[in-house]
Amino acid sequence: MLILSTWSFGQRANRAAWETLSPDGSSLDAVEIACRDAESDLSNHTVGKGGRPDASGQVSLDSSIMLSPAKRGAVAYVRRFEHPISIARAVMERTAHVLLAGDGAEQFALAQGFKATDLLTDEARGQWEEWRATGEMQPAHPAPIRNIEEKPPGSHDTIGVLALDSHGVLAGACSTSGMAYKLPGRVGDSPIIGHALYVDPRVGAAVATGHGELVMSVCGAFLAVEALRRGANPTDAAVEVLKRIQQTQPLTDNDQVGLIVLRPEGIWGAASLREGFKVAVKDSNRDELMAPRHVL
Ligand code: SD4
């Protein structure tokens, strides 16, 4: 049994999920609970309620969950629900589709019994107003993705979670409010299967965080799992994706991408473009925050 989450707040999410995962719970439930923890954390400004809005002041959430190529669900551009991860799970379990977006996703959520709520907190609104007042950044050039550890305490990043349960079942999930002050309508890598998340039960799982456009342009999580399939170890699989990003796209000093990769037998690895990425690791013997290798 093992649960791995992105960034330092992943420790809290792992702990929230552990009771369910151990001793014989399901990895699918565990990854959903971990994401729900981050989605409800109002001090976390890049996931769920309390997330930073787009350039127009509207919060929109993206999320996905996956067990296998046949069992996966996602939602994008969700503006009125606190737990997009649970709506993504409902898409997976109760529809014939992979991804629902915008109004349709919200109508589906209401029909499934999810309660609508306002996602923009006073704090996030205040920060957005400050951003708007500076006039420094145009909507087409939203706030860059920096390392969480360089940001003020209390500001966090997207949650990505991979878990392996006592039955040997792998599951993955991720949830985000996306890039702060993005152009309205922008959807990132998190709800696109194969970009921020991919799980093949026979081969392994990968989840990505950071600048979504960079990850989307190389199908990052899928590429990592394909590297595993070719025999790479999990850290090398993550590094292969980061090198592909580096080779194919111009990077700014602020661009960050982190990946966690897990094999079905519990061997895992991680890497990031730059220093600062953290992986929260919890199993029966440890509860740690680790700083993985970086390629730049
Ligand atoms: C996105 N990948 O929407 C997300 C944001 C993120 O750490 O992961 N930030 O681009």
PDB file of C-alpha atoms and ligand atoms in Angstrom:
ATOM      1  CA  MET A   1       0.000   0.000   0.000  1.00  0.00           C
ATOM      2  CA  LEU A   2       1.280   3.365  -0.982  1.00  0.00           C
ATOM      3  CA  ILE A   3      -0.031   6.852  -1.680  1.00  0.00           C
ATOM      4  CA  LEU A   4       1.969   9.600  -3.426  1.00  0.00           C
ATOM      5  CA  SER A   5       0.804  13.188  -3.808  1.00  0.00           C
ATOM      6  CA  THR A   6       2.234  16.326  -5.365  1.00  0.00           C
ATOM      7  CA  TRP A   7       3.625  19.225  -3.325  1.00  0.00           C
ATOM      8  CA  SER A   8       3.947  19.690   0.407  1.00  0.00           C
ATOM      9  CA  PHE A   9       0.229  19.925   1.073  1.00  0.00           C
ATOM     10  CA  GLY A  10       0.068  16.388  -0.346  1.00  0.00           C
ATOM     11  CA  GLN A  11       1.092  15.161   3.106  1.00  0.00           C
ATOM     12  CA  ARG A  12      -2.185  16.359   4.557  1.00  0.00           C
ATOM     13  CA  ALA A  13      -4.073  14.843   1.621  1.00  0.00           C
ATOM     14  CA  ASN A  14      -2.232  11.509   2.023  1.00  0.00           C
ATOM     15  CA  ARG A  15      -3.103  11.397   5.711  1.00  0.00           C
ATOM     16  CA  ALA A  16      -6.746  12.145   4.943  1.00  0.00           C
ATOM     17  CA  ALA A  17      -6.789   9.221   2.505  1.00  0.00           C
ATOM     18  CA  TRP A  18      -4.736   6.737   4.517  1.00  0.00           C
ATOM     19  CA  GLU A  19      -7.563   5.593   6.812  1.00  0.00           C
ATOM     20  CA  THR A  20      -9.449   4.514   3.722  1.00  0.00           C
ATOM     21  CA  LEU A  21      -6.479   2.934   1.955  1.00  0.00           C
ATOM     22  CA  SER A  22      -5.260   0.967   4.965  1.00  0.00           C
ATOM     23  CA  PRO A  23      -5.534  -1.904   5.692  1.00  0.00           C
ATOM     24  CA  ASP A  24      -7.606  -3.126   2.752  1.00  0.00           C
ATOM     25  CA  GLY A  25      -9.443  -0.183   1.205  1.00  0.00           C
ATOM     26  CA  SER A  26      -9.548   0.864  -2.408  1.00  0.00           C
ATOM     27  CA  SER A  27      -6.956   3.029  -4.141  1.00  0.00           C
ATOM     28  CA  LEU A  28      -9.771   4.632  -6.129  1.00  0.00           C
ATOM     29  CA  ASP A  29     -11.471   5.840  -2.936  1.00  0.00           C
ATOM     30  CA  ALA A  30      -8.096   6.972  -1.559  1.00  0.00           C
ATOM     31  CA  VAL A  31      -7.166   9.169  -4.530  1.00  0.00           C
ATOM     32  CA  GLU A  32     -10.631  10.735  -4.522  1.00  0.00           C
ATOM     33  CA  ILE A  33     -10.421  11.493  -0.782  1.00  0.00           C
ATOM     34  CA  ALA A  34      -6.938  13.007  -1.164  1.00  0.00           C
ATOM     35  CA  CYS A  35      -8.178  15.340  -3.915  1.00  0.00           C
ATOM     36  CA  ARG A  36     -11.297  16.238  -1.940  1.00  0.00           C
ATOM     37  CA  ASP A  37      -9.063  17.253   0.966  1.00  0.00           C
ATOM     38  CA  ALA A  38      -7.166  19.716  -1.232  1.00  0.00           C
ATOM     39  CA  GLU A  39     -10.367  20.917  -2.908  1.00  0.00           C
ATOM     40  CA  SER A  40     -11.829  21.909   0.468  1.00  0.00           C
ATOM     41  CA  ASP A  41      -8.662  23.584   1.766  1.00  0.00           C
ATOM     42  CA  LEU A  42      -9.445  27.288   1.414  1.00  0.00           C
ATOM     43  CA  SER A  43      -5.795  28.236   1.914  1.00  0.00           C
ATOM     44  CA  ASN A  44      -4.941  26.255  -1.207  1.00  0.00           C
ATOM     45  CA  HIS A  45      -5.288  28.728  -4.043  1.00  0.00           C
ATOM     46  CA  THR A  46      -4.842  26.357  -6.962  1.00  0.00           C
ATOM     47  CA  VAL A  47      -7.348  23.623  -6.168  1.00  0.00           C
ATOM     48  CA  GLY A  48     -11.098  23.639  -5.579  1.00  0.00           C
ATOM     49  CA  LYS A  49     -12.909  26.280  -3.549  1.00  0.00           C
ATOM     50  CA  GLY A  50     -10.535  29.155  -2.815  1.00  0.00           C
ATOM     51  CA  GLY A  51      -8.707  28.605  -6.120  1.00  0.00           C
ATOM     52  CA  ARG A  52      -7.541  31.642  -8.045  1.00  0.00           C
ATOM     53  CA  PRO A  53      -9.951  32.794 -10.745  1.00  0.00           C
ATOM     54  CA  ASP A  54      -9.391  33.410 -14.437  1.00  0.00           C
ATOM     55  CA  ALA A  55      -8.705  36.884 -15.821  1.00  0.00           C
ATOM     56  CA  SER A  56     -12.406  37.754 -15.615  1.00  0.00           C
ATOM     57  CA  GLY A  57     -12.669  36.792 -11.924  1.00  0.00           C
ATOM     58  CA  GLN A  58     -14.404  33.427 -12.542  1.00  0.00           C
ATOM     59  CA  VAL A  59     -13.028  30.283 -10.863  1.00  0.00           C
ATOM     60  CA  SER A  60     -13.081  27.219 -13.139  1.00  0.00           C
ATOM     61  CA  LEU A  61     -11.951  23.767 -12.064  1.00  0.00           C
ATOM     62  CA  ASP A  62     -10.504  20.792 -13.984  1.00  0.00           C
ATOM     63  CA  SER A  63     -10.206  17.246 -12.667  1.00  0.00           C
ATOM     64  CA  SER A  64      -9.694  13.635 -13.700  1.00  0.00           C
ATOM     65  CA  ILE A  65      -9.595  10.176 -12.171  1.00  0.00           C
ATOM     66  CA  MET A  66      -8.411   6.903 -13.699  1.00  0.00           C
ATOM     67  CA  LEU A  67      -8.122   3.179 -13.053  1.00  0.00           C
ATOM     68  CA  SER A  68      -7.410   1.952 -16.568  1.00  0.00           C
ATOM     69  CA  PRO A  69      -7.896   2.885 -20.226  1.00  0.00           C
ATOM     70  CA  ALA A  70     -11.452   1.540 -19.887  1.00  0.00           C
ATOM     71  CA  LYS A  71     -12.202   3.212 -16.539  1.00  0.00           C
ATOM     72  CA  ARG A  72     -11.548   6.944 -16.512  1.00  0.00           C
ATOM     73  CA  GLY A  73     -13.562  10.109 -16.083  1.00  0.00           C
ATOM     74  CA  ALA A  74     -12.954  13.827 -16.130  1.00  0.00           C
ATOM     75  CA  VAL A  75     -14.573  17.232 -15.920  1.00  0.00           C
ATOM     76  CA  ALA A  76     -13.384  20.589 -17.220  1.00  0.00           C
ATOM     77  CA  TYR A  77     -14.464  24.180 -16.731  1.00  0.00           C
ATOM     78  CA  VAL A  78     -16.586  23.450 -13.657  1.00  0.00           C
ATOM     79  CA  ARG A  79     -17.548  26.788 -12.043  1.00  0.00           C
ATOM     80  CA  ARG A  80     -20.011  25.965  -9.288  1.00  0.00           C
ATOM     81  CA  PHE A  81     -18.980  22.754  -7.520  1.00  0.00           C
ATOM     82  CA  GLU A  82     -16.438  22.249  -4.772  1.00  0.00           C
ATOM     83  CA  HIS A  83     -15.497  18.667  -5.618  1.00  0.00           C
ATOM     84  CA  PRO A  84     -14.835  18.229  -9.340  1.00  0.00           C
ATOM     85  CA  ILE A  85     -12.947  15.011  -8.566  1.00  0.00           C
ATOM     86  CA  SER A  86     -16.167  13.383  -7.373  1.00  0.00           C
ATOM     87  CA  ILE A  87     -18.018  14.591 -10.467  1.00  0.00           C
ATOM     88  CA  ALA A  88     -15.173  13.128 -12.570  1.00  0.00           C
ATOM     89  CA  ARG A  89     -15.656   9.822 -10.752  1.00  0.00           C
ATOM     90  CA  ALA A  90     -19.382   9.990 -11.474  1.00  0.00           C
ATOM     91  CA  VAL A  91     -18.595  10.556 -15.173  1.00  0.00           C
ATOM     92  CA  MET A  92     -16.398   7.443 -15.031  1.00  0.00           C
ATOM     93  CA  GLU A  93     -18.875   5.260 -13.175  1.00  0.00           C
ATOM     94  CA  ARG A  94     -22.248   6.486 -14.412  1.00  0.00           C
ATOM     95  CA  THR A  95     -21.790   7.587 -18.044  1.00  0.00           C
ATOM     96  CA  ALA A  96     -20.449   6.208 -21.303  1.00  0.00           C
ATOM     97  CA  HIS A  97     -18.237   9.308 -21.686  1.00  0.00           C
ATOM     98  CA  VAL A  98     -14.730  10.309 -20.663  1.00  0.00           C
ATOM     99  CA  LEU A  99     -14.987  14.091 -20.272  1.00  0.00           C
ATOM    100  CA  LEU A 100     -17.804  16.530 -19.549  1.00  0.00           C
ATOM    101  CA  ALA A 101     -17.170  20.271 -19.668  1.00  0.00           C
ATOM    102  CA  GLY A 102     -18.786  23.558 -18.671  1.00  0.00           C
ATOM    103  CA  ASP A 103     -22.557  23.861 -18.444  1.00  0.00           C
ATOM    104  CA  GLY A 104     -23.090  20.221 -19.375  1.00  0.00           C
ATOM    105  CA  ALA A 105     -20.771  19.024 -16.622  1.00  0.00           C
ATOM    106  CA  GLU A 106     -22.593  21.235 -14.132  1.00  0.00           C
ATOM    107  CA  GLN A 107     -26.012  20.027 -15.227  1.00  0.00           C
ATOM    108  CA  PHE A 108     -24.776  16.465 -14.878  1.00  0.00           C
ATOM    109  CA  ALA A 109     -23.443  17.264 -11.395  1.00  0.00           C
ATOM    110  CA  LEU A 110     -26.796  18.707 -10.298  1.00  0.00           C
ATOM    111  CA  ALA A 111     -28.638  15.698 -11.697  1.00  0.00           C
ATOM    112  CA  GLN A 112     -26.277  13.413  -9.761  1.00  0.00           C
ATOM    113  CA  GLY A 113     -27.058  15.216  -6.484  1.00  0.00           C
ATOM    114  CA  PHE A 114     -23.944  17.400  -6.129  1.00  0.00           C
ATOM    115  CA  LYS A 115     -24.667  20.738  -4.435  1.00  0.00           C
ATOM    116  CA  ALA A 116     -23.723  23.951  -6.231  1.00  0.00           C
ATOM    117  CA  THR A 117     -21.621  26.494  -4.341  1.00  0.00           C
ATOM    118  CA  ASP A 118     -19.711  29.731  -4.895  1.00  0.00           C
ATOM    119  CA  LEU A 119     -16.016  28.928  -5.439  1.00  0.00           C
ATOM    120  CA  LEU A 120     -14.552  32.435  -5.244  1.00  0.00           C
ATOM    121  CA  THR A 121     -13.458  33.280  -1.694  1.00  0.00           C
ATOM    122  CA  ASP A 122     -12.975  36.843  -0.473  1.00  0.00           C
ATOM    123  CA  GLU A 123      -9.233  36.184  -0.264  1.00  0.00           C
ATOM    124  CA  ALA A 124      -8.973  34.961  -3.852  1.00  0.00           C
ATOM    125  CA  ARG A 125     -11.175  37.818  -5.043  1.00  0.00           C
ATOM    126  CA  GLY A 126      -8.917  40.312  -3.231  1.00  0.00           C
ATOM    127  CA  GLN A 127      -5.799  38.838  -4.856  1.00  0.00           C
ATOM    128  CA  TRP A 128      -7.445  38.908  -8.268  1.00  0.00           C
ATOM    129  CA  GLU A 129      -8.399  42.563  -7.756  1.00  0.00           C
ATOM    130  CA  GLU A 130      -4.810  43.361  -6.837  1.00  0.00           C
ATOM    131  CA  TRP A 131      -3.568  41.520  -9.922  1.00  0.00           C
ATOM    132  CA  ARG A 132      -6.023  43.410 -12.108  1.00  0.00           C
ATOM    133  CA  ALA A 133      -5.042  46.732 -10.564  1.00  0.00           C
ATOM    134  CA  THR A 134      -1.361  46.246 -11.381  1.00  0.00           C
ATOM    135  CA  GLY A 135      -2.208  46.046 -15.079  1.00  0.00           C
ATOM    136  CA  GLU A 136       1.145  44.315 -15.460  1.00  0.00           C
ATOM    137  CA  MET A 137      -0.149  41.078 -16.856  1.00  0.00           C
ATOM    138  CA  GLN A 138      -2.493  40.817 -19.761  1.00  0.00           C
ATOM    139  CA  PRO A 139      -4.939  37.921 -19.801  1.00  0.00           C
ATOM    140  CA  ALA A 140      -3.064  36.320 -22.682  1.00  0.00           C
ATOM    141  CA  HIS A 141      -0.005  36.100 -20.437  1.00  0.00           C
ATOM    142  CA  PRO A 142      -1.346  34.875 -17.127  1.00  0.00           C
ATOM    143  CA  ALA A 143       0.623  34.362 -13.948  1.00  0.00           C
ATOM    144  CA  PRO A 144       3.393  31.873 -14.628  1.00  0.00           C
ATOM    145  CA  ILE A 145       3.614  28.592 -12.772  1.00  0.00           C
ATOM    146  CA  ARG A 146       6.270  28.935 -10.116  1.00  0.00           C
ATOM    147  CA  ASN A 147       7.422  26.482  -7.538  1.00  0.00           C
ATOM    148  CA  ILE A 148       5.107  26.148  -4.612  1.00  0.00           C
ATOM    149  CA  GLU A 149       7.998  26.319  -2.169  1.00  0.00           C
ATOM    150  CA  GLU A 150       8.976  29.757  -3.481  1.00  0.00           C
ATOM    151  CA  LYS A 151       5.505  31.108  -2.930  1.00  0.00           C
ATOM    152  CA  PRO A 152       4.299  32.589   0.341  1.00  0.00           C
ATOM    153  CA  PRO A 153       3.222  30.036   2.965  1.00  0.00           C
ATOM    154  CA  GLY A 154      -0.344  28.958   2.441  1.00  0.00           C
ATOM    155  CA  SER A 155      -0.227  29.097  -1.331  1.00  0.00           C
ATOM    156  CA  HIS A 156      -0.268  25.707  -2.971  1.00  0.00           C
ATOM    157  CA  ASP A 157      -0.378  23.966  -6.293  1.00  0.00           C
ATOM    158  CA  THR A 158      -2.441  21.407  -8.158  1.00  0.00           C
ATOM    159  CA  ILE A 159      -2.911  18.090  -6.474  1.00  0.00           C
ATOM    160  CA  GLY A 160      -1.946  14.927  -8.333  1.00  0.00           C
ATOM    161  CA  VAL A 161      -2.266  11.590  -6.506  1.00  0.00           C
ATOM    162  CA  LEU A 162      -1.281   8.014  -7.296  1.00  0.00           C
ATOM    163  CA  ALA A 163      -2.155   5.106  -5.009  1.00  0.00           C
ATOM    164  CA  LEU A 164      -1.648   1.363  -4.853  1.00  0.00           C
ATOM    165  CA  ASP A 165      -3.920  -0.651  -2.569  1.00  0.00           C
ATOM    166  CA  SER A 166      -3.466  -3.975  -0.783  1.00  0.00           C
ATOM    167  CA  HIS A 167      -5.231  -5.728  -3.674  1.00  0.00           C
ATOM    168  CA  GLY A 168      -2.573  -4.429  -6.075  1.00  0.00           C
ATOM    169  CA  VAL A 169      -4.967  -1.987  -7.758  1.00  0.00           C
ATOM    170  CA  LEU A 170      -3.445   1.266  -9.065  1.00  0.00           C
ATOM    171  CA  ALA A 171      -5.471   4.482  -9.221  1.00  0.00           C
ATOM    172  CA  GLY A 172      -4.695   8.092 -10.043  1.00  0.00           C
ATOM    173  CA  ALA A 173      -6.411  11.452  -9.785  1.00  0.00           C
ATOM    174  CA  CYS A 174      -5.747  15.139 -10.119  1.00  0.00           C
ATOM    175  CA  SER A 175      -7.639  18.337  -9.441  1.00  0.00           C
ATOM    176  CA  THR A 176      -6.889  21.992 -10.097  1.00  0.00           C
ATOM    177  CA  SER A 177      -8.208  25.492 -10.581  1.00  0.00           C
ATOM    178  CA  GLY A 178      -5.566  25.747 -13.281  1.00  0.00           C
ATOM    179  CA  MET A 179      -3.313  28.615 -14.074  1.00  0.00           C
ATOM    180  CA  ALA A 180      -4.100  31.755 -12.093  1.00  0.00           C
ATOM    181  CA  TYR A 181      -5.701  34.547 -14.158  1.00  0.00           C
ATOM    182  CA  LYS A 182      -5.847  32.376 -17.265  1.00  0.00           C
ATOM    183  CA  LEU A 183      -7.896  33.418 -20.260  1.00  0.00           C
ATOM    184  CA  PRO A 184     -11.551  32.565 -19.618  1.00  0.00           C
ATOM    185  CA  GLY A 185     -12.289  29.181 -21.169  1.00  0.00           C
ATOM    186  CA  ARG A 186      -8.747  27.903 -20.812  1.00  0.00           C
ATOM    187  CA  VAL A 187      -8.587  24.199 -19.955  1.00  0.00           C
ATOM    188  CA  GLY A 188      -5.280  22.702 -18.865  1.00  0.00           C
ATOM    189  CA  ASP A 189      -3.728  19.267 -18.743  1.00  0.00           C
ATOM    190  CA  SER A 190      -5.470  18.037 -15.582  1.00  0.00           C
ATOM    191  CA  PRO A 191      -8.788  16.866 -17.093  1.00  0.00           C
ATOM    192  CA  ILE A 192      -7.308  15.428 -20.280  1.00  0.00           C
ATOM    193  CA  ILE A 193      -6.617  11.727 -19.945  1.00  0.00           C
ATOM    194  CA  GLY A 194      -3.038  11.046 -21.004  1.00  0.00           C
ATOM    195  CA  HIS A 195      -1.845  14.581 -20.343  1.00  0.00           C
ATOM    196  CA  ALA A 196      -1.724  15.130 -16.564  1.00  0.00           C
ATOM    197  CA  LEU A 197      -2.894  11.598 -15.695  1.00  0.00           C
ATOM    198  CA  TYR A 198      -2.607   8.125 -17.132  1.00  0.00           C
ATOM    199  CA  VAL A 199      -3.013   4.680 -15.604  1.00  0.00           C
ATOM    200  CA  ASP A 200      -2.450   1.337 -17.277  1.00  0.00           C
ATOM    201  CA  PRO A 201      -2.905  -1.345 -14.616  1.00  0.00           C
ATOM    202  CA  ARG A 202      -0.377  -3.704 -16.188  1.00  0.00           C
ATOM    203  CA  VAL A 203       2.301  -1.082 -16.769  1.00  0.00           C
ATOM    204  CA  GLY A 204       2.002   1.798 -14.321  1.00  0.00           C
ATOM    205  CA  ALA A 205       0.629   5.231 -13.597  1.00  0.00           C
ATOM    206  CA  ALA A 206       1.824   8.809 -13.976  1.00  0.00           C
ATOM    207  CA  VAL A 207       0.568  12.187 -12.822  1.00  0.00           C
ATOM    208  CA  ALA A 208       1.872  15.649 -13.703  1.00  0.00           C
ATOM    209  CA  THR A 209       1.686  19.092 -12.157  1.00  0.00           C
ATOM    210  CA  GLY A 210       2.953  22.483 -13.244  1.00  0.00           C
ATOM    211  CA  HIS A 211       2.599  24.432 -16.465  1.00  0.00           C
ATOM    212  CA  GLY A 212      -0.154  22.481 -18.169  1.00  0.00           C
ATOM    213  CA  GLU A 213       0.488  23.725 -21.692  1.00  0.00           C
ATOM    214  CA  LEU A 214       3.979  22.218 -21.577  1.00  0.00           C
ATOM    215  CA  VAL A 215       2.617  18.866 -20.372  1.00  0.00           C
ATOM    216  CA  MET A 216      -0.256  18.844 -22.894  1.00  0.00           C
ATOM    217  CA  SER A 217       2.088  19.429 -25.791  1.00  0.00           C
ATOM    218  CA  VAL A 218       3.866  16.112 -25.216  1.00  0.00           C
ATOM    219  CA  CYS A 219       0.977  14.014 -23.783  1.00  0.00           C
ATOM    220  CA  GLY A 220       3.131  13.911 -20.641  1.00  0.00           C
ATOM    221  CA  ALA A 221       1.523  11.256 -18.438  1.00  0.00           C
ATOM    222  CA  PHE A 222       0.912   8.911 -21.376  1.00  0.00           C
ATOM    223  CA  LEU A 223       4.495   9.368 -22.512  1.00  0.00           C
ATOM    224  CA  ALA A 224       5.743   8.443 -19.033  1.00  0.00           C
ATOM    225  CA  VAL A 225       3.665   5.259 -18.951  1.00  0.00           C
ATOM    226  CA  GLU A 226       4.856   4.348 -22.448  1.00  0.00           C
ATOM    227  CA  ALA A 227       8.440   4.797 -21.233  1.00  0.00           C
ATOM    228  CA  LEU A 228       7.670   2.311 -18.436  1.00  0.00           C
ATOM    229  CA  ARG A 229       6.253  -0.055 -21.024  1.00  0.00           C
ATOM    230  CA  ARG A 230       9.559   0.092 -22.890  1.00  0.00           C
ATOM    231  CA  GLY A 231      11.375  -0.846 -19.696  1.00  0.00           C
ATOM    232  CA  ALA A 232      12.399   2.497 -18.196  1.00  0.00           C
ATOM    233  CA  ASN A 233      12.426   2.810 -14.438  1.00  0.00           C
ATOM    234  CA  PRO A 234       9.913   5.328 -13.010  1.00  0.00           C
ATOM    235  CA  THR A 235      12.421   8.154 -12.447  1.00  0.00           C
ATOM    236  CA  ASP A 236      13.851   7.749 -15.947  1.00  0.00           C
ATOM    237  CA  ALA A 237      10.322   7.737 -17.348  1.00  0.00           C
ATOM    238  CA  ALA A 238       9.625  11.090 -15.650  1.00  0.00           C
ATOM    239  CA  VAL A 239      12.953  12.481 -16.853  1.00  0.00           C
ATOM    240  CA  GLU A 240      12.176  11.383 -20.424  1.00  0.00           C
ATOM    241  CA  VAL A 241       8.997  13.484 -20.387  1.00  0.00           C
ATOM    242  CA  LEU A 242      10.799  16.510 -18.946  1.00  0.00           C
ATOM    243  CA  LYS A 243      13.550  16.243 -21.546  1.00  0.00           C
ATOM    244  CA  ARG A 244      10.936  16.017 -24.290  1.00  0.00           C
ATOM    245  CA  ILE A 245       9.361  19.203 -22.944  1.00  0.00           C
ATOM    246  CA  GLN A 246      12.764  20.874 -22.823  1.00  0.00           C
ATOM    247  CA  GLN A 247      13.589  19.791 -26.392  1.00  0.00           C
ATOM    248  CA  THR A 248      10.305  20.792 -27.942  1.00  0.00           C
ATOM    249  CA  GLN A 249       9.199  24.032 -26.310  1.00  0.00           C
ATOM    250  CA  PRO A 250      10.685  27.354 -25.245  1.00  0.00           C
ATOM    251  CA  LEU A 251      10.855  27.601 -21.456  1.00  0.00           C
ATOM    252  CA  THR A 252      10.756  30.663 -19.248  1.00  0.00           C
ATOM    253  CA  ASP A 253      12.633  30.908 -15.949  1.00  0.00           C
ATOM    254  CA  ASN A 254       9.375  30.367 -14.097  1.00  0.00           C
ATOM    255  CA  ASP A 255       8.211  27.259 -15.918  1.00  0.00           C
ATOM    256  CA  GLN A 256       7.910  24.250 -13.690  1.00  0.00           C
ATOM    257  CA  VAL A 257       6.640  20.719 -14.343  1.00  0.00           C
ATOM    258  CA  GLY A 258       6.751  17.815 -11.903  1.00  0.00           C
ATOM    259  CA  LEU A 259       5.859  14.175 -12.511  1.00  0.00           C
ATOM    260  CA  ILE A 260       5.283  11.190 -10.250  1.00  0.00           C
ATOM    261  CA  VAL A 261       5.444   7.711 -11.798  1.00  0.00           C
ATOM    262  CA  LEU A 262       4.425   4.451 -10.109  1.00  0.00           C
ATOM    263  CA  ARG A 263       4.729   0.854 -11.212  1.00  0.00           C
ATOM    264  CA  PRO A 264       2.101  -1.762 -10.272  1.00  0.00           C
ATOM    265  CA  GLU A 265       4.509  -3.484  -7.869  1.00  0.00           C
ATOM    266  CA  GLY A 266       4.989  -0.257  -5.901  1.00  0.00           C
ATOM    267  CA  ILE A 267       8.294   1.011  -7.297  1.00  0.00           C
ATOM    268  CA  TRP A 268       7.996   4.745  -7.907  1.00  0.00           C
ATOM    269  CA  GLY A 269      10.032   7.705  -9.030  1.00  0.00           C
ATOM    270  CA  ALA A 270       9.609  11.399  -9.652  1.00  0.00           C
ATOM    271  CA  ALA A 271      11.383  14.322 -11.269  1.00  0.00           C
ATOM    272  CA  SER A 272      10.795  17.954 -12.101  1.00  0.00           C
ATOM    273  CA  LEU A 273      12.083  20.567 -14.509  1.00  0.00           C
ATOM    274  CA  ARG A 274      13.431  22.748 -11.698  1.00  0.00           C
ATOM    275  CA  GLU A 275      14.287  22.492  -8.066  1.00  0.00           C
ATOM    276  CA  GLY A 276      11.406  23.017  -5.652  1.00  0.00           C
ATOM    277  CA  PHE A 277       8.979  20.238  -6.567  1.00  0.00           C
ATOM    278  CA  LYS A 278       7.978  18.032  -3.620  1.00  0.00           C
ATOM    279  CA  VAL A 279       6.402  14.587  -3.414  1.00  0.00           C
ATOM    280  CA  ALA A 280       4.471  13.513  -0.311  1.00  0.00           C
ATOM    281  CA  VAL A 281       4.933   9.776   0.284  1.00  0.00           C
ATOM    282  CA  LYS A 282       2.929   7.644   2.688  1.00  0.00           C
ATOM    283  CA  ASP A 283       3.022   3.913   3.238  1.00  0.00           C
ATOM    284  CA  SER A 284       2.791   1.673   6.305  1.00  0.00           C
ATOM    285  CA  ASN A 285       6.248   2.737   7.502  1.00  0.00           C
ATOM    286  CA  ARG A 286       6.711   6.313   6.441  1.00  0.00           C
ATOM    287  CA  ASP A 287       5.053   9.662   6.005  1.00  0.00           C
ATOM    288  CA  GLU A 288       7.559  11.930   4.271  1.00  0.00           C
ATOM    289  CA  LEU A 289       8.030  14.859   1.967  1.00  0.00           C
ATOM    290  CA  MET A 290      10.719  14.223  -0.622  1.00  0.00           C
ATOM    291  CA  ALA A 291      12.529  16.488  -3.072  1.00  0.00           C
ATOM    292  CA  PRO A 292      12.966  14.562  -6.321  1.00  0.00           C
ATOM    293  CA  ARG A 293      15.621  15.005  -8.979  1.00  0.00           C
ATOM    294  CA  HIS A 294      15.343  18.009 -11.287  1.00  0.00           C
ATOM    295  CA  VAL A 295      16.639  18.210 -14.840  1.00  0.00           C
ATOM    296  CA  LEU A 296      17.469  21.943 -15.157  1.00  0.00           C
TER     297      LEU A 296
HETATM  298  C1  SD4 B   1      -2.738  23.456 -15.212  1.00  0.00           C
HETATM  299  N1  SD4 B   1      -1.279  21.690 -14.519  1.00  0.00           N
HETATM  300  O1  SD4 B   1      -3.930  23.729 -15.271  1.00  0.00           O
HETATM  301  C2  SD4 B   1      -2.248  22.645 -14.046  1.00  0.00           C
HETATM  302  C3  SD4 B   1      -1.723  23.552 -13.006  1.00  0.00           C
HETATM  303  C4  SD4 B   1      -0.777  22.941 -12.053  1.00  0.00           C
HETATM  304  O2  SD4 B   1       0.829  23.118 -10.452  1.00  0.00           O
HETATM  305  O3  SD4 B   1      -0.589  21.759 -12.022  1.00  0.00           O
HETATM  306  N2  SD4 B   1      -0.110  23.689 -11.228  1.00  0.00           N
HETATM  307  O4  SD4 B   1      -1.906  23.870 -16.008  1.00  0.00           O
END
